[in-house]
CSV table of C-alpha atoms in Angstrom, one decimal:
chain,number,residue,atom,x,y,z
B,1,UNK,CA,103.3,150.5,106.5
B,2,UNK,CA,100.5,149.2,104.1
B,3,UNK,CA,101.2,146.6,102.1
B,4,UNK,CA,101.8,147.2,98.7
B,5,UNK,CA,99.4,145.9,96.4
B,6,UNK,CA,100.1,144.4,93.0
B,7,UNK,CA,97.6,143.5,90.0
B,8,UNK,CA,98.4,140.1,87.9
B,9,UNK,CA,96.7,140.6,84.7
B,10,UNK,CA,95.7,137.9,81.7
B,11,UNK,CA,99.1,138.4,80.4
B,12,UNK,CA,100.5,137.3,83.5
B,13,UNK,CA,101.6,140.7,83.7
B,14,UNK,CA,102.4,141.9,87.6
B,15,UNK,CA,101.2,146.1,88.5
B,16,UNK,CA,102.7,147.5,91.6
B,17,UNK,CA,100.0,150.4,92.3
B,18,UNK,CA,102.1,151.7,94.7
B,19,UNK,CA,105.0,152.6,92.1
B,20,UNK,CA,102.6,152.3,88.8
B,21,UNK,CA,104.7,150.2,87.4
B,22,UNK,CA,104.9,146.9,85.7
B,23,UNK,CA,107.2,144.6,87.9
B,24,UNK,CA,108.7,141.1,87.6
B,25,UNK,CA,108.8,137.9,90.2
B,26,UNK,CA,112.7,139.0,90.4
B,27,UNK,CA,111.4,142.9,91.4
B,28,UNK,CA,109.0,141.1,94.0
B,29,UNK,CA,111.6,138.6,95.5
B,30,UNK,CA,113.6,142.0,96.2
B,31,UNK,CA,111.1,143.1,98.2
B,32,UNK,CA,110.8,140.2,100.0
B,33,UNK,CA,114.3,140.5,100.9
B,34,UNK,CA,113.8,144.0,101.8
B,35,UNK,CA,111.2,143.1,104.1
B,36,UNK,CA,109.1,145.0,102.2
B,37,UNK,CA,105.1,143.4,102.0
B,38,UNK,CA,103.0,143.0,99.1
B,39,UNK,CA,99.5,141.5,98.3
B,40,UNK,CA,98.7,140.1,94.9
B,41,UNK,CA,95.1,140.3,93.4
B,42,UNK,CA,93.8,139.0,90.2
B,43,UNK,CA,93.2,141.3,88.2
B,44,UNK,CA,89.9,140.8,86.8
B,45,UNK,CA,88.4,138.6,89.9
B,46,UNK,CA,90.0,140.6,92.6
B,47,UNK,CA,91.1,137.4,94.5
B,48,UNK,CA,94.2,137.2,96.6
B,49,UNK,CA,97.0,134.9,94.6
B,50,UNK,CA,99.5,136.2,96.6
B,51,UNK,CA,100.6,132.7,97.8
B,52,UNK,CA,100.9,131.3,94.5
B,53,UNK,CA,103.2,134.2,92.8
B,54,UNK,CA,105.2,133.9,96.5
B,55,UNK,CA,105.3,130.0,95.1
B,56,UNK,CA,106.3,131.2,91.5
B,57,UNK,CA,109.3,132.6,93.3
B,58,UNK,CA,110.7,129.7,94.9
B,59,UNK,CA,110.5,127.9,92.1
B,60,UNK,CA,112.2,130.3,89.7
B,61,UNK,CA,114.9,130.4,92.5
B,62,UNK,CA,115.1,126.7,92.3
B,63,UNK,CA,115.3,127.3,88.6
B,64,UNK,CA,117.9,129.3,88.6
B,65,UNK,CA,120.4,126.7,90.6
B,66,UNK,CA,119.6,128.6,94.4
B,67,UNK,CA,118.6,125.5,96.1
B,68,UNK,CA,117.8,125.8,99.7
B,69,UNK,CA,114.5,123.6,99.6
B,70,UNK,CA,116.4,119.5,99.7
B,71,UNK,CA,114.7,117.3,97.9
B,72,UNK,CA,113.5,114.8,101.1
B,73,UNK,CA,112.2,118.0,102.4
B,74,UNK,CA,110.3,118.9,99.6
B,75,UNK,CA,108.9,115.1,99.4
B,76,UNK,CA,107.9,115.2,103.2
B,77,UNK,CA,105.6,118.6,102.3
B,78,UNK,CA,103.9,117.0,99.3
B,79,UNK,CA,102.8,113.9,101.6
B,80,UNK,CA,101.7,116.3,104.0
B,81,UNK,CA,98.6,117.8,101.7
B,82,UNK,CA,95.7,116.2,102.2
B,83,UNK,CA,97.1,114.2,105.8
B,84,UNK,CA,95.3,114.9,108.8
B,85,UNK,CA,98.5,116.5,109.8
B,86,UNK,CA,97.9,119.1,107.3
B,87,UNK,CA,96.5,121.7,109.2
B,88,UNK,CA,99.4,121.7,111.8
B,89,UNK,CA,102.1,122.1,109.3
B,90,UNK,CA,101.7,125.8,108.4
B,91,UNK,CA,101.8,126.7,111.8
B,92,UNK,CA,104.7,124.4,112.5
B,93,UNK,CA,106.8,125.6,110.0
B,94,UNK,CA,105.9,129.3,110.5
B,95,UNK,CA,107.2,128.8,114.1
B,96,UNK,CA,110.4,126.9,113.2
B,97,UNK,CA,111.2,130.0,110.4
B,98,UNK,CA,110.7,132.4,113.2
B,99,UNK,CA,113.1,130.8,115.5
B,100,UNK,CA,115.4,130.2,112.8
B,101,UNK,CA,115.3,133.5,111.6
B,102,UNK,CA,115.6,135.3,115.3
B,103,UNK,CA,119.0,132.8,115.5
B,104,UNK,CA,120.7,133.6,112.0
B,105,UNK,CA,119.5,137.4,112.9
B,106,UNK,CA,121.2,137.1,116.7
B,107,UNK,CA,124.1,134.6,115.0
B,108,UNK,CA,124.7,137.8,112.4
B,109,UNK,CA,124.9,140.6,115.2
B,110,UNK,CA,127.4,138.5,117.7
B,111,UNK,CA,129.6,137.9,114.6
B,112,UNK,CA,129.4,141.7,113.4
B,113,UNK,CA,130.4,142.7,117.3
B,114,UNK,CA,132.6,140.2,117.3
B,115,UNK,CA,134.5,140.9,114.3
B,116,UNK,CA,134.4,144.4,114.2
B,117,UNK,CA,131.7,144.2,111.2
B,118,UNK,CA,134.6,141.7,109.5
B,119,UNK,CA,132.4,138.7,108.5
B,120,UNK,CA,134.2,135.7,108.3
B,121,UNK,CA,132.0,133.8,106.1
B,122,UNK,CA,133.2,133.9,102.7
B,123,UNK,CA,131.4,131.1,101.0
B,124,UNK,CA,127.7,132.4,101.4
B,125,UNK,CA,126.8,128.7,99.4
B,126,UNK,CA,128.2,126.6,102.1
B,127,UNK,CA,126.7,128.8,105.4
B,128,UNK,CA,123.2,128.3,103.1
B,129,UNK,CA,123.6,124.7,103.3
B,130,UNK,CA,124.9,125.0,107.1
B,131,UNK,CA,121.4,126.7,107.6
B,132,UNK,CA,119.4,124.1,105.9
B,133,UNK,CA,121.1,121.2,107.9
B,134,UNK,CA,120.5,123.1,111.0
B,135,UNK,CA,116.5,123.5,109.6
B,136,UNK,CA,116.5,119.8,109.0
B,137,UNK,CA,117.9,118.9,112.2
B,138,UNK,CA,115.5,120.9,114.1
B,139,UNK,CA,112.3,119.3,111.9
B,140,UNK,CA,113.1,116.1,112.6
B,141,UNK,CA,113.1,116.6,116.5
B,142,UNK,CA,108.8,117.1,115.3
B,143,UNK,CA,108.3,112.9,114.7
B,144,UNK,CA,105.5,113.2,112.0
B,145,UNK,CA,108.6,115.1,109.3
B,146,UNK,CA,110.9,111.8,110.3
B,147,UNK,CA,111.8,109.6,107.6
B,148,UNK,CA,111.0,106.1,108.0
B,149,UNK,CA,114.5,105.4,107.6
B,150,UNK,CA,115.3,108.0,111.1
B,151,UNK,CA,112.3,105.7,113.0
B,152,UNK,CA,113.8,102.3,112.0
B,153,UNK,CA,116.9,103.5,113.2
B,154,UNK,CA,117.3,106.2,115.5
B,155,UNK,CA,120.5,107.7,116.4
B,156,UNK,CA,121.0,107.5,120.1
B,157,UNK,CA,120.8,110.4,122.0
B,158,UNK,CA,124.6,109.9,123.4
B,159,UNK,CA,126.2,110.1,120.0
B,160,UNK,CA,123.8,112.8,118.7
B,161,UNK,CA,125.0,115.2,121.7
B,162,UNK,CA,128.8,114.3,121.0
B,163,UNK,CA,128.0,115.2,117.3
B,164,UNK,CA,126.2,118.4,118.0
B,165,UNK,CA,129.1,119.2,120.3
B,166,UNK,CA,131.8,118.4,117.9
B,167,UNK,CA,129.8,120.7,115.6
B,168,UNK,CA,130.0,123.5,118.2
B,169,UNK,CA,133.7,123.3,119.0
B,170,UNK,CA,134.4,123.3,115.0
B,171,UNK,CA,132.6,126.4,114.9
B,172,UNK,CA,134.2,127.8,117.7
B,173,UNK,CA,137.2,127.0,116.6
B,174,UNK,CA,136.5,128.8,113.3
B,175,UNK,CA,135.3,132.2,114.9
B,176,UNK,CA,138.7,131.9,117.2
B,177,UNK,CA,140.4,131.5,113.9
B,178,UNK,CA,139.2,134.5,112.7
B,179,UNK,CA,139.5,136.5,115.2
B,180,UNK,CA,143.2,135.5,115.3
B,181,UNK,CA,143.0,136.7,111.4
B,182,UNK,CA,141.5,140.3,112.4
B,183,UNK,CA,143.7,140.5,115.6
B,184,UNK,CA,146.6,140.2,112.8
B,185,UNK,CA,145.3,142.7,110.6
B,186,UNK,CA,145.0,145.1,112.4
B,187,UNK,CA,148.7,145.1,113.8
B,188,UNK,CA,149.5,145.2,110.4
């Protein structure tokens, strides 16, 4: 399917041609979600601003108190622009999204089959910040995003297994919890 293509006019104004309608950064972040693709053009240049309204975005999500983006991580992104390093980054983080997204997509189906389509996660909030410590964890295995606080003092590899494991047996731990939960229900 084509993407759609939306105008951004003077008045900072946003035309979906598809629907010919006026939307809003909100209407566009639904889309997004949808997995639906869009391309933004100037309106009166014709050049593509679609990565700065995708920008616009985050930050209104920011804005609004949704914070996936940590601050350190946001700080080791600005010192990235204008690093030789730069031109790896995209492509880095583009790969590490994709892996991440496969997981939470396979980590989603087991659950669902699991569970019987019972999801166990209640606190959406919390499994976002799970997520984002799991992101973090995996960018700091690439040395250039460690802090110089992680290269002064790096945690030895022994103790980061047994905390990785511990993480995994807590998480077992809760799925085996919840299935107990569903096994109960359904006797009910």
């Amino acid at each position: 399917m084509p993407p759609v293509v939306v105008k951004k006019y003077a008045n900072r104004r946003l035309y979906n041609t598809e629907s010919s309608s006026y939307v809003t950064l909100e209407d566009l972040a639904v889309m997004v979600r949808h997995g639906r693709h869009f391309v933004v053009y100037d309106a009166k240049s014709g050049e593509d601003i679609t990565r700065g309204v995708l920008t616009q975005i985050i930050v209104e999500e920011e804005a609004k108190g949704r914070n996936l983006l940590p601050t350190s991580f946001l700080r080791q992104i600005i010192g990235f622009y204008g690093d030789s390093m730069q031109s790896l980054v995209p492509r880095y983080l583009e790969s590490v999204m994709g892996a991440f997204s496969r997981q939470h997509d396979q980590v989603r189906r087991t659950v669902e089959q699991t569970m019987g389509g019972f999801i166990p996660f209640t606190n959406l909030e919390e499994m976002g910040k799970q997520n984002m410590a799991m992101m973090e964890r995996a960018m700091s295995l690439f040395s250039p995003f460690r802090t110089a606080a992680e290269q002064a003092e790096p945690q030895p590899d022994a103790a980061r297994l047994a905390a990785l494991q511990a993480e995994l047996e807590a998480l077992r731990q809760q799925i085996e919890h919840y299935k107990a939960m569903e096994a109960a229900k359904k006797r009910d």
